[in-house]
CSV table of N, CA and C and ligand atoms in Angstrom, one decimal:
chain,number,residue,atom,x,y,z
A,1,UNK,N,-3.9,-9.5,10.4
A,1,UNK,CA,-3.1,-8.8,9.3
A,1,UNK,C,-3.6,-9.2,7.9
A,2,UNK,N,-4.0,-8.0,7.2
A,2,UNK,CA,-3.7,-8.8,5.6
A,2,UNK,C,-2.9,-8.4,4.8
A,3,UNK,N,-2.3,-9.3,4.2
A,3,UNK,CA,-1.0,-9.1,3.1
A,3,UNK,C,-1.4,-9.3,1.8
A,4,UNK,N,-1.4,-8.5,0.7
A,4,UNK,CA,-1.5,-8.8,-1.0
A,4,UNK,C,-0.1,-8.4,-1.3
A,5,UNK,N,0.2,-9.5,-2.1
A,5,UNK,CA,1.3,-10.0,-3.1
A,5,UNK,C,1.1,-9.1,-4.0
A,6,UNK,N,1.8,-8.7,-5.0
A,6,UNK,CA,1.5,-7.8,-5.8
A,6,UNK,C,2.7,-8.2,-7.0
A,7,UNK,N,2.6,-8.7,-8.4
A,7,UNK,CA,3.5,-8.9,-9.3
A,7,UNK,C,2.9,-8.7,-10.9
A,8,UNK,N,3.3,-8.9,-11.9
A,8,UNK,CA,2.5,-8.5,-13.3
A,8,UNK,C,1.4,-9.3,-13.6
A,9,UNK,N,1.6,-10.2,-13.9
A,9,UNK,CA,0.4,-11.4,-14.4
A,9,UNK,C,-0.5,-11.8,-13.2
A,10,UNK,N,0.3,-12.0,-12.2
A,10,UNK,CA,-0.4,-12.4,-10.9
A,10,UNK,C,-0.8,-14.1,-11.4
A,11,UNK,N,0.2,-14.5,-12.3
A,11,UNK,CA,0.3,-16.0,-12.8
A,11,UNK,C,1.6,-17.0,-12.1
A,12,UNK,N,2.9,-16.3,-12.1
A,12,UNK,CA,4.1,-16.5,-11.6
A,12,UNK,C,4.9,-16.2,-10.2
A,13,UNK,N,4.9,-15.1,-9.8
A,13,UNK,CA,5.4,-14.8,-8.7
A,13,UNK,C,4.4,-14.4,-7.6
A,14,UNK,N,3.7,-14.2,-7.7
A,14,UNK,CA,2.6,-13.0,-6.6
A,14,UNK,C,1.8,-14.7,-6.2
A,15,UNK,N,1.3,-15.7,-7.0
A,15,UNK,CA,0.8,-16.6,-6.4
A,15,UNK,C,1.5,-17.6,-5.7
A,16,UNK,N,2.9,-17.6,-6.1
A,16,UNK,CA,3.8,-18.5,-5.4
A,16,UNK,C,4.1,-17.6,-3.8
A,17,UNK,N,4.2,-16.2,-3.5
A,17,UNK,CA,4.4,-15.5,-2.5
A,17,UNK,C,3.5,-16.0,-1.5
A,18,UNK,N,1.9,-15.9,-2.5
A,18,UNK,CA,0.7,-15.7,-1.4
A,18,UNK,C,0.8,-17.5,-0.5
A,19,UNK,N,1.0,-18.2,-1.5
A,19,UNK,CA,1.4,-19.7,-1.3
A,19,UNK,C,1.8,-19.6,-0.2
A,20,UNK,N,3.0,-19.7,-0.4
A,20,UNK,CA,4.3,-19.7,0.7
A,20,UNK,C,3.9,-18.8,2.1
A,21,UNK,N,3.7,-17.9,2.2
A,21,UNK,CA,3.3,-17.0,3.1
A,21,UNK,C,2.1,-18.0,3.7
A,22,UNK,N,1.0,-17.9,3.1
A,22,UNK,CA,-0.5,-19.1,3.9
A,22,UNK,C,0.0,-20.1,4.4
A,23,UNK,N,0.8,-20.7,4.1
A,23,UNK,CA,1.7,-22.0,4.3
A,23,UNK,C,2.6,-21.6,5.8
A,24,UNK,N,2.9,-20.4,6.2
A,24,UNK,CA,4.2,-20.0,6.9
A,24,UNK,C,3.3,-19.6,7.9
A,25,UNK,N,1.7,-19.2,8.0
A,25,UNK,CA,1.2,-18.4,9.0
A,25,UNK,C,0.0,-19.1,9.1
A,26,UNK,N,0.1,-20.6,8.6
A,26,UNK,CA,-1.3,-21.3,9.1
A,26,UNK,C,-1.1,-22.5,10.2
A,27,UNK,N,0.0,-21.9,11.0
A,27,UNK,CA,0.0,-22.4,12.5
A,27,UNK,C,-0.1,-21.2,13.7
A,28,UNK,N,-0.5,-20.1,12.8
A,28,UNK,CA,-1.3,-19.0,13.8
A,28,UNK,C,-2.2,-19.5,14.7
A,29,UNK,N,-2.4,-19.1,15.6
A,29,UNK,CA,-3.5,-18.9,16.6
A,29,UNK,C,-4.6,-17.9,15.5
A,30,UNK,N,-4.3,-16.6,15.1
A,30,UNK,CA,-5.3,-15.9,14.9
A,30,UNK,C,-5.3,-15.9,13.3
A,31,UNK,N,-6.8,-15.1,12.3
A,31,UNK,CA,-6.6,-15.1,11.6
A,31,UNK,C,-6.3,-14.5,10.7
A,32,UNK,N,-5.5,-14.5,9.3
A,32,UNK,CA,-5.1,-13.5,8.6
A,32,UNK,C,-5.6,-13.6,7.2
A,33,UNK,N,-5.3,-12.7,6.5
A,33,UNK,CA,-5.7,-12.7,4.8
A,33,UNK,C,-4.5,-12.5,4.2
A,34,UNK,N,-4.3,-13.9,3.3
A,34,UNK,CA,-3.1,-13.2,2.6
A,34,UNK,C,-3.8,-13.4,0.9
A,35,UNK,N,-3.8,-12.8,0.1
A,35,UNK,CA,-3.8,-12.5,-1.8
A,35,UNK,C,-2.8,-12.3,-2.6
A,36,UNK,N,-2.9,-12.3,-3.7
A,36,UNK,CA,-2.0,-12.1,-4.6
A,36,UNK,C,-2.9,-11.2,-5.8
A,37,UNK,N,-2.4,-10.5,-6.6
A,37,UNK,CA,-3.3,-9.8,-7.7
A,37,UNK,C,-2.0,-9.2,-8.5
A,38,UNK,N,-2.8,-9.1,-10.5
A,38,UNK,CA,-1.4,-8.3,-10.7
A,38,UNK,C,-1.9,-6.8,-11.1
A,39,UNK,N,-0.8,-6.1,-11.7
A,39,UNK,CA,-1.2,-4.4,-12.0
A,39,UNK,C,-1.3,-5.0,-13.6
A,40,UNK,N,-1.0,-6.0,-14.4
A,40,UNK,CA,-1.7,-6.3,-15.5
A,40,UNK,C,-3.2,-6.9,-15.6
A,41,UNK,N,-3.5,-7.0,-16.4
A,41,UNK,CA,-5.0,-7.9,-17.0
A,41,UNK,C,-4.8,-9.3,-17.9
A,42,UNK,N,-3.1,-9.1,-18.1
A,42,UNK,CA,-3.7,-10.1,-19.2
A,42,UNK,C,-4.2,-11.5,-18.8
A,43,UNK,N,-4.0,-11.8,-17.7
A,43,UNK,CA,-4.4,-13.5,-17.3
A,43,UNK,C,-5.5,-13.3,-16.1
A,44,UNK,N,-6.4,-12.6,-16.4
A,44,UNK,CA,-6.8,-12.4,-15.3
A,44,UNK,C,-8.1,-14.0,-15.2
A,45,UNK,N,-8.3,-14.3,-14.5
A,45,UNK,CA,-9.7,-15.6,-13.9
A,45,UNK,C,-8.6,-17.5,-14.5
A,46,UNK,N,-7.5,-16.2,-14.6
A,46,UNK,CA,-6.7,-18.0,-15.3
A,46,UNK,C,-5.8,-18.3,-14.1
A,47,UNK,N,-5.3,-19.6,-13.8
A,47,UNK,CA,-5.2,-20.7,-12.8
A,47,UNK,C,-3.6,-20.0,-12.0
A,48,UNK,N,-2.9,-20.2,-11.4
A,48,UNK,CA,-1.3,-19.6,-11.5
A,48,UNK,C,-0.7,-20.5,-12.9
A,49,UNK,N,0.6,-19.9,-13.7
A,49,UNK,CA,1.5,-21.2,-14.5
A,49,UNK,C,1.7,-22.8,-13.9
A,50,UNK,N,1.6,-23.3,-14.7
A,50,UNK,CA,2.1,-24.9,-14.8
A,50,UNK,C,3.2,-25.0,-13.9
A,51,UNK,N,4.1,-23.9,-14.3
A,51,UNK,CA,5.5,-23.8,-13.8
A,51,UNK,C,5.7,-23.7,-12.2
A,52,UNK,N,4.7,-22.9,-11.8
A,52,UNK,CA,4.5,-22.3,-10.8
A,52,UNK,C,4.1,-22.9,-9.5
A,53,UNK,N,2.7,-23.9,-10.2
A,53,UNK,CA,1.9,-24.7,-9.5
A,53,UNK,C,2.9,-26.0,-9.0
A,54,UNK,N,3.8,-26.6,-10.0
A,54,UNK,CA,4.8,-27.3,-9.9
A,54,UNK,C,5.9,-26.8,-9.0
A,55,UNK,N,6.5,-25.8,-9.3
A,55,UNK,CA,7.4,-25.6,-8.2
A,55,UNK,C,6.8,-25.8,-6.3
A,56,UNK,N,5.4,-25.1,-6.6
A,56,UNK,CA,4.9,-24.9,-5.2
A,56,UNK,C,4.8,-26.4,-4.3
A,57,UNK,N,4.3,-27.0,-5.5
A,57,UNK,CA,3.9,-28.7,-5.1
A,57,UNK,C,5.3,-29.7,-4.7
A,58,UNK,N,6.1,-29.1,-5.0
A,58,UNK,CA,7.5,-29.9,-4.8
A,58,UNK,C,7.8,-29.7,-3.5
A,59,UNK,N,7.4,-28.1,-3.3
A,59,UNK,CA,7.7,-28.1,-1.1
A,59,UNK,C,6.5,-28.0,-0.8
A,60,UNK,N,5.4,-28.9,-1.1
A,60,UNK,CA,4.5,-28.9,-0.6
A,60,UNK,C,2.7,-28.4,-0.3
A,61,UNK,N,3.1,-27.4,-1.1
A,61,UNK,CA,2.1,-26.1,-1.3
A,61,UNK,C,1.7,-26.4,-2.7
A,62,UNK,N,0.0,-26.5,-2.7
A,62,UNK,CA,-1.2,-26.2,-3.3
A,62,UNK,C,-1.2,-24.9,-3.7
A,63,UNK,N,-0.8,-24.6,-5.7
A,63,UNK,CA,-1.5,-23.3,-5.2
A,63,UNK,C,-2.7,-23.3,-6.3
A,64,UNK,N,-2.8,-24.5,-6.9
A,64,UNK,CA,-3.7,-24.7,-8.0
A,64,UNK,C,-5.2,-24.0,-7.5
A,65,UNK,N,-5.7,-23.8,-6.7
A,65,UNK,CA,-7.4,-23.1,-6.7
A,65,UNK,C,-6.9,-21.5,-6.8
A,66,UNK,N,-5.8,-21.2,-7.0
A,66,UNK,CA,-5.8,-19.3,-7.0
A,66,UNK,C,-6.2,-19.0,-8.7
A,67,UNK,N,-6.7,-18.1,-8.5
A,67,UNK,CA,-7.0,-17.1,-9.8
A,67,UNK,C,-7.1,-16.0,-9.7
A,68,UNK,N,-6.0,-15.5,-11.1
A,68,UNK,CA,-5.6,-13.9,-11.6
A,68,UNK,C,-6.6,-13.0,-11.4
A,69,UNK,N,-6.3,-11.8,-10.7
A,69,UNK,CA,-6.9,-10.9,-10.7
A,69,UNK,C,-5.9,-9.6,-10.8
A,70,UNK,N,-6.4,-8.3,-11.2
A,70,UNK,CA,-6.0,-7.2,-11.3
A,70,UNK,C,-6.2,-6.7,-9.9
A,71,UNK,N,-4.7,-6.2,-9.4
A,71,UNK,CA,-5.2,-4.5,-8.3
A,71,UNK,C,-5.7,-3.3,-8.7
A,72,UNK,N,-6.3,-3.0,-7.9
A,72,UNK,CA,-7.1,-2.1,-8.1
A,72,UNK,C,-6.8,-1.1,-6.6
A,73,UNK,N,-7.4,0.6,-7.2
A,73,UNK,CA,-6.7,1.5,-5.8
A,73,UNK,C,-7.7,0.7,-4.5
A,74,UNK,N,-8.9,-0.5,-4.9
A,74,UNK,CA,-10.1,-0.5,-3.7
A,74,UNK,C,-8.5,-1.2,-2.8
A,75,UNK,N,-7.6,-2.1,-3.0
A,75,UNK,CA,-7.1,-2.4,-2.5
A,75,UNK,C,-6.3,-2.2,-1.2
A,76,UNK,N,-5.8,-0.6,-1.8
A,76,UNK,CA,-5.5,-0.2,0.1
A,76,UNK,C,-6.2,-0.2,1.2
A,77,UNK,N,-7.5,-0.2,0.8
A,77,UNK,CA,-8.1,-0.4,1.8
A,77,UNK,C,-8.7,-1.9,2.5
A,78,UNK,N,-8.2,-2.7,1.6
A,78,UNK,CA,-8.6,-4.1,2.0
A,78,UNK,C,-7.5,-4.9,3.0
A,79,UNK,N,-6.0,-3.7,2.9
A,79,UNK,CA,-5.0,-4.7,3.0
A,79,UNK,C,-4.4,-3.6,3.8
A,80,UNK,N,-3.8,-4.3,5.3
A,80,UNK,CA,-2.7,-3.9,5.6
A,80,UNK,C,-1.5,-3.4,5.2
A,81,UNK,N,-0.6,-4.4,4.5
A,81,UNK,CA,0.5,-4.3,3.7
A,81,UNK,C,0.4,-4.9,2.1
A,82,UNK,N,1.0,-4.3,1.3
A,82,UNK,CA,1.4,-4.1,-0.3
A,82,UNK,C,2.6,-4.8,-0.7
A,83,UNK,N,3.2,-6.4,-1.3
A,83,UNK,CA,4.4,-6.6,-0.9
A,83,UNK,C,4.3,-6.9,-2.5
A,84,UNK,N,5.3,-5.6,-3.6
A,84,UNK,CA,5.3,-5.9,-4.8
A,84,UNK,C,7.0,-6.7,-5.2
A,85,UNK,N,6.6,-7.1,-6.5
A,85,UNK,CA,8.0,-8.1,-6.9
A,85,UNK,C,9.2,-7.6,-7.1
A,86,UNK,N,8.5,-6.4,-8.1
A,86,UNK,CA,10.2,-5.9,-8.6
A,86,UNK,C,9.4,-4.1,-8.6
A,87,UNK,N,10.3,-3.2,-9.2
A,87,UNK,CA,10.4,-1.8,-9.0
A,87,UNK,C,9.0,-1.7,-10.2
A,88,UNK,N,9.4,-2.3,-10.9
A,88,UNK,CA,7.8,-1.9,-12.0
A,88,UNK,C,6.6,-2.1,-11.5
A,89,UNK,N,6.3,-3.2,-10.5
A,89,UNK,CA,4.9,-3.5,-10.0
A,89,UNK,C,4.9,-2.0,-9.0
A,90,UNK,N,6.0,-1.8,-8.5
A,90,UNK,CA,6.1,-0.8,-7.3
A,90,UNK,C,5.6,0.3,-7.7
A,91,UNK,N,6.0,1.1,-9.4
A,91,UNK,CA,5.5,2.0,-9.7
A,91,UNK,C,4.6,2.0,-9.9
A,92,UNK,N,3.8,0.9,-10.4
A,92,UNK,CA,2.2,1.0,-11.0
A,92,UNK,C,1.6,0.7,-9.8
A,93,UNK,N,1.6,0.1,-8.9
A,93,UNK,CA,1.1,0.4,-7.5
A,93,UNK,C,1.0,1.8,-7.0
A,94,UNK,N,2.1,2.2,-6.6
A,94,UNK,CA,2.3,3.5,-6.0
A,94,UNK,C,1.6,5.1,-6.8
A,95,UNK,N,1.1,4.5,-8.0
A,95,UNK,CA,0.5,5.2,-9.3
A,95,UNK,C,-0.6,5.8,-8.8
A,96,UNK,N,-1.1,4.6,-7.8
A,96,UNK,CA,-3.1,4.0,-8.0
A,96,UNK,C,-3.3,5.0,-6.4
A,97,UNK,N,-1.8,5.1,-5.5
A,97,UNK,CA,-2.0,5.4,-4.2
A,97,UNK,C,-2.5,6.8,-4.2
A,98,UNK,N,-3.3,7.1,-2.9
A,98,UNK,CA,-4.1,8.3,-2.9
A,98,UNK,C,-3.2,9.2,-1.7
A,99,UNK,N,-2.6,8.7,-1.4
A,99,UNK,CA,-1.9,9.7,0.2
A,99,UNK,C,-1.0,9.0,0.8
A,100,UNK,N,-0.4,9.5,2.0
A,100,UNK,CA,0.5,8.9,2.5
A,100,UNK,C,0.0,7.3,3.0
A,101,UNK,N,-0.8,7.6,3.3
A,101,UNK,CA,-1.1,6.2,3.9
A,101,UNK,C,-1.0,5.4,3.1
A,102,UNK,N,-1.5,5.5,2.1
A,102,UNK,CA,-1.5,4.1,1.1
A,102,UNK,C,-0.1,3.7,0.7
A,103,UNK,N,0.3,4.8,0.4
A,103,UNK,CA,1.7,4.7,0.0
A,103,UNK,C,2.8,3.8,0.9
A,104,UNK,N,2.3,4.0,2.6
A,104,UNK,CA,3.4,3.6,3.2
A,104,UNK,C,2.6,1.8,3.6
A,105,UNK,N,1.8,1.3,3.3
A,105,UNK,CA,1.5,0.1,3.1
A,105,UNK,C,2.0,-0.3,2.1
A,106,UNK,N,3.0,-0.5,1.5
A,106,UNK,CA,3.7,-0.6,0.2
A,106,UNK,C,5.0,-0.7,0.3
A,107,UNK,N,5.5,-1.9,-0.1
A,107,UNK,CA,7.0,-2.0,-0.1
A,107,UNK,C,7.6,-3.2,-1.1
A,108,UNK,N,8.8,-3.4,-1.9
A,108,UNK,CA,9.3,-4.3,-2.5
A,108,UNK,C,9.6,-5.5,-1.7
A,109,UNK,N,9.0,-6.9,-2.1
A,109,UNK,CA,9.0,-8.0,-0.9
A,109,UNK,C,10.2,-8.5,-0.2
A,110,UNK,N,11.1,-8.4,-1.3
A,110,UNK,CA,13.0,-8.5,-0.7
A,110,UNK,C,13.5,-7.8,0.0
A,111,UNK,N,12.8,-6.6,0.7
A,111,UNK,CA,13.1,-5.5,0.9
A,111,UNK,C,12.8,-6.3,3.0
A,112,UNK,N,12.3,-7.5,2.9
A,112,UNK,CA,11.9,-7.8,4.3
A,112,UNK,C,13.1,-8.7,4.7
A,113,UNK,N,13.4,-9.4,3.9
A,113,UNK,CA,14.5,-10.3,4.1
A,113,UNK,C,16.0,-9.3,4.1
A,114,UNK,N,16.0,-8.3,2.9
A,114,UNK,CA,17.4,-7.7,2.8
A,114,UNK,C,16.7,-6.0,2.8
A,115,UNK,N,16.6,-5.2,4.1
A,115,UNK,CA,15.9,-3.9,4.2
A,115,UNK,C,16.5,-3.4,3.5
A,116,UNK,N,16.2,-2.1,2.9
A,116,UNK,CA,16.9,-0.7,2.3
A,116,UNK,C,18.1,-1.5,0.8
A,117,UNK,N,17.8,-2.5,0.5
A,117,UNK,CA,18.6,-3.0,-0.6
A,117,UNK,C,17.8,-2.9,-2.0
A,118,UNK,N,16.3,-3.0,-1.8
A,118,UNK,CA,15.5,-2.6,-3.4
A,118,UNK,C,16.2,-4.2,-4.0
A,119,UNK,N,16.3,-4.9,-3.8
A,119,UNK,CA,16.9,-6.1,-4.6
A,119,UNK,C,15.0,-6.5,-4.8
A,120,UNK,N,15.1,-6.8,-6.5
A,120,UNK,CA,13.6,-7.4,-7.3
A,120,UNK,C,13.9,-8.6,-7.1
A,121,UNK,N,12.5,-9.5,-7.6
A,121,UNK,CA,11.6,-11.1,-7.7
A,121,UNK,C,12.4,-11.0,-9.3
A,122,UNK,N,12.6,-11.6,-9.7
A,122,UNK,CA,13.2,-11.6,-11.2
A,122,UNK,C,12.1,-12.3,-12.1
A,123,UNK,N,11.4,-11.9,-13.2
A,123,UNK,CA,10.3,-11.8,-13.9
A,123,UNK,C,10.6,-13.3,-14.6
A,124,UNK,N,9.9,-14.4,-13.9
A,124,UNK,CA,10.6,-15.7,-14.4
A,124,UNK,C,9.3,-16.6,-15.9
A,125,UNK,N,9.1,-15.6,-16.4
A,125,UNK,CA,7.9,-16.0,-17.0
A,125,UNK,C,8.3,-16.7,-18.9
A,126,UNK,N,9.9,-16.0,-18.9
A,126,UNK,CA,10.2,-16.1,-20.1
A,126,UNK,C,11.5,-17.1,-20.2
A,127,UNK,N,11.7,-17.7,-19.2
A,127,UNK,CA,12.9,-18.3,-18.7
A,127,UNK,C,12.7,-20.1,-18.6
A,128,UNK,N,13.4,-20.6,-17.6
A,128,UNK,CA,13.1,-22.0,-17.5
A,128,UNK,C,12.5,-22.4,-16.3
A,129,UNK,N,12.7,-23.5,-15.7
A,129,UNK,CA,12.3,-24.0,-14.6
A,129,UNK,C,12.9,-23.7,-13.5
A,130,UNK,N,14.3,-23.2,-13.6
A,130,UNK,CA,15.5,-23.3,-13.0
A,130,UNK,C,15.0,-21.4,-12.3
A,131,UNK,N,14.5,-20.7,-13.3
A,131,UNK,CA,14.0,-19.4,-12.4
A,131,UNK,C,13.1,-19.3,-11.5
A,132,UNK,N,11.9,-20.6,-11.9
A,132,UNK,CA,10.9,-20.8,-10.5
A,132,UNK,C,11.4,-21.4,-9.5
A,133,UNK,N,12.6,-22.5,-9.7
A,133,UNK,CA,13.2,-22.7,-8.3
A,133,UNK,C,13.9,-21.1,-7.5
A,134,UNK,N,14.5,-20.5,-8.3
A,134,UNK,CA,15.1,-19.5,-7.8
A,134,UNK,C,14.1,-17.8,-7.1
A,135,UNK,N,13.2,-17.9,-8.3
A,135,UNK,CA,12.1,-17.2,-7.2
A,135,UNK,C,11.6,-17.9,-6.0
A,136,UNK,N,11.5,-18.8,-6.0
A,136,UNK,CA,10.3,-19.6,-5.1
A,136,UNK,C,11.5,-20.0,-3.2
A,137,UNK,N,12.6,-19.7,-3.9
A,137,UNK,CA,13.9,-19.3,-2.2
A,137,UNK,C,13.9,-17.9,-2.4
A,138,UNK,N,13.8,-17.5,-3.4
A,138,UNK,CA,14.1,-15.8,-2.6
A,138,UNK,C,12.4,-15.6,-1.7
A,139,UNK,N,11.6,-16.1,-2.2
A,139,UNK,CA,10.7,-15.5,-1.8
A,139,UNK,C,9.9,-16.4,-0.5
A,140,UNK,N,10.4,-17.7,-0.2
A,140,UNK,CA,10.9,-18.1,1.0
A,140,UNK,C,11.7,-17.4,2.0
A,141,UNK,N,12.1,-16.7,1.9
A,141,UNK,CA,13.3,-16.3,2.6
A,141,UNK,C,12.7,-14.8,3.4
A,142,UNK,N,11.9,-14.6,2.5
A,142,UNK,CA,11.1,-12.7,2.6
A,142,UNK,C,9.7,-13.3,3.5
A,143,UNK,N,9.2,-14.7,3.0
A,143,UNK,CA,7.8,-14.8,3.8
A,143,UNK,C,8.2,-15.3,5.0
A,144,UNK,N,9.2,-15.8,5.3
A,144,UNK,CA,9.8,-16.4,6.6
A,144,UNK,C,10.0,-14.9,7.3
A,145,UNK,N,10.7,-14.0,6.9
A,145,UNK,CA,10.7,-12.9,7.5
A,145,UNK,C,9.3,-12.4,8.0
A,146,UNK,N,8.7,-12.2,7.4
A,146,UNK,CA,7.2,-11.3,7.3
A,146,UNK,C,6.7,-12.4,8.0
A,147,UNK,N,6.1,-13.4,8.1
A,147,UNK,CA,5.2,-14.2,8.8
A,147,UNK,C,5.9,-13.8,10.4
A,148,UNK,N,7.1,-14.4,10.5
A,148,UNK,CA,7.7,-13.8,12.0
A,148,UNK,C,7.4,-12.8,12.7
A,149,UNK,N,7.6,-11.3,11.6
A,149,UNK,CA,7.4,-10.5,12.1
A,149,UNK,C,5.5,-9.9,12.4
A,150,UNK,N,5.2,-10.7,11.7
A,150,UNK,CA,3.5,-11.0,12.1
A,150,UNK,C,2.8,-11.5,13.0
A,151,UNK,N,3.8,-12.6,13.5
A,151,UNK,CA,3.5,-13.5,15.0
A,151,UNK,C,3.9,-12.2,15.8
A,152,UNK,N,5.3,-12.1,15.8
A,152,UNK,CA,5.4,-11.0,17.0
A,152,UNK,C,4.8,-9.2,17.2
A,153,UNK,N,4.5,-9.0,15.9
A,153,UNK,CA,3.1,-8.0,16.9
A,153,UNK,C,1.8,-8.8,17.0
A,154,UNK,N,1.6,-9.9,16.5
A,154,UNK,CA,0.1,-10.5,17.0
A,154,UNK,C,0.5,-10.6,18.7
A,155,UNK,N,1.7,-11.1,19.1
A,155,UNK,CA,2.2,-11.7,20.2
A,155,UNK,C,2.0,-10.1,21.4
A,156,UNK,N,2.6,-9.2,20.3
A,156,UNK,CA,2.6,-7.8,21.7
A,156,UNK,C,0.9,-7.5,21.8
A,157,UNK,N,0.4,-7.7,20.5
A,157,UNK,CA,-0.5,-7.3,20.7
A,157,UNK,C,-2.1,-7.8,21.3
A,158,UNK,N,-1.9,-9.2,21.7
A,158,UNK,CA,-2.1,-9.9,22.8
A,158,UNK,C,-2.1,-9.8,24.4
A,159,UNK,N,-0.9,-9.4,24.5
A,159,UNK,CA,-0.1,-9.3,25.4
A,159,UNK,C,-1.0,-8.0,26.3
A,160,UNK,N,-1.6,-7.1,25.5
A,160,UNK,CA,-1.4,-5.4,25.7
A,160,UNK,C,-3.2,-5.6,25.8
A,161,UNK,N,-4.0,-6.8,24.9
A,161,UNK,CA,-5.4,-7.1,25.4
A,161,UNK,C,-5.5,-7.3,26.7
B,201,LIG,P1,4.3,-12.7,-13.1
B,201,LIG,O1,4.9,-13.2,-14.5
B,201,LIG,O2,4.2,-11.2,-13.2
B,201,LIG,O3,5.2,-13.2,-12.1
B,201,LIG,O4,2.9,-13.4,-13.0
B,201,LIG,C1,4.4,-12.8,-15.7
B,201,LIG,C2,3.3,-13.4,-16.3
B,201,LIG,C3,2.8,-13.1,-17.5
B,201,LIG,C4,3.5,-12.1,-18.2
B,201,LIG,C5,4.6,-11.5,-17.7
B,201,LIG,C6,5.1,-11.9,-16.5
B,201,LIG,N1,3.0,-11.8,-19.6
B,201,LIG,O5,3.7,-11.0,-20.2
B,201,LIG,O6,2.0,-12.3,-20.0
C-alpha cells in the first residue's frame, strides 16, 4: 500500500502523519510507502519545523531526514490513498484530480478515525507548542486506524494468494 499525507507547507502536519504512520506499519511483514508533500511551495527542500521534529521525538519518532515537497497531479498515480489535513488541502488536491479514480483515492485523514464527520488537522503553524501536541493525538488516533486497516487487507489478501 502507499499512503501520501497531504497538508500546506508539508513542514507541520503532513510530516508528523507520515512519521507516525512509518512508525505504526514498520512491524509489517510486507512493504509499504508512506510520504508527505504539500499543495504549497513555500518550504519546499526545507527539514519538517523545530516544533514538529520535537513533538515527533518526544514519542519517539525521527522525522528530522524528511524534506518539503509540493503535490503534484503525477501523484495519483504513485499512491494508493490521498490522506489530506483539513478541507483546504482537500480542495487543492481534488483540483489537480483527473476522474473518478483519483478522486476516490482521497479523503480528509480524521475522516478514518471519525468516518462521515469531515473534522480538520488544525493549521498549527501560527500557534504554540501546545497545538503540536494536540495535532500529533489527533493524528495518532487516524494512523492507528489506517495502519490496522492496512494489516487487514494485507492479511485477506494473503490469505486469497
Ligand atoms: P503545515 O503548516 O501545512 O502543517 O505544514 C504550515 C506551514 C507553513 C505555512 C502554513 C502552514 N506557511 O504559511 O508558511
Amino acid at each position: 500500500m502507499k499512503v501520501l499525507m497531504v497538508c500546506l507547507g508539508n513542514i507541520c502536519r503532513s510530516p508528523l502523519a507520515e512519521g507516525i504512520l512509518k512508525e505504526k506499519l514498520s512491524r509489517s511483514d510486507s512493504v509499504h510507502e508512506v510520504d508527505s508533500a504539500g499543495t504549497a511551495a513555500y518550504h519546499v527542500g526545507e527539514p519538517p519545523d523545530g516544533r514538529s521534529q520535537k513533538i515527533a521525538k518526544k514519542y519517539g519518532i525521527d522525522i528530522s531526514g524528511q524534506r518539503a515537497r509540493r503535490f503534484t497531479r503525477a501523484d495519483f498515480d504513485q499512491f494508493d490513498r490521498i490522506y489530506a489535513m483539513d478541507r483546504s488541502n482537500l480542495e487543492d488536491i481534488l483540483a489537480l484530480a483527473r476522474d473518478s479514480r483519483d478522486i476516490s483515492k482521497v479523503d480528509l485523514i480524521l475522516n478514518a478515525a471519525c468516518p462521515g464527520e469531515d473534522r480538520q488537522v488544525p493549521d498549527p503553524y501560527y500557534g504554540g507548542s501546545d497545538g503540536f501536541e494536540k495535532v500529533f493525538q489527533l493524528l495518532k488516533t487516524s494512523c492507528e486506524v489506517i495502519a490496522n486497516d492496512i494489516a487487514g487487507l494485507q492479511q485477506a489478501h494473503n490469505k486469497k494468494a
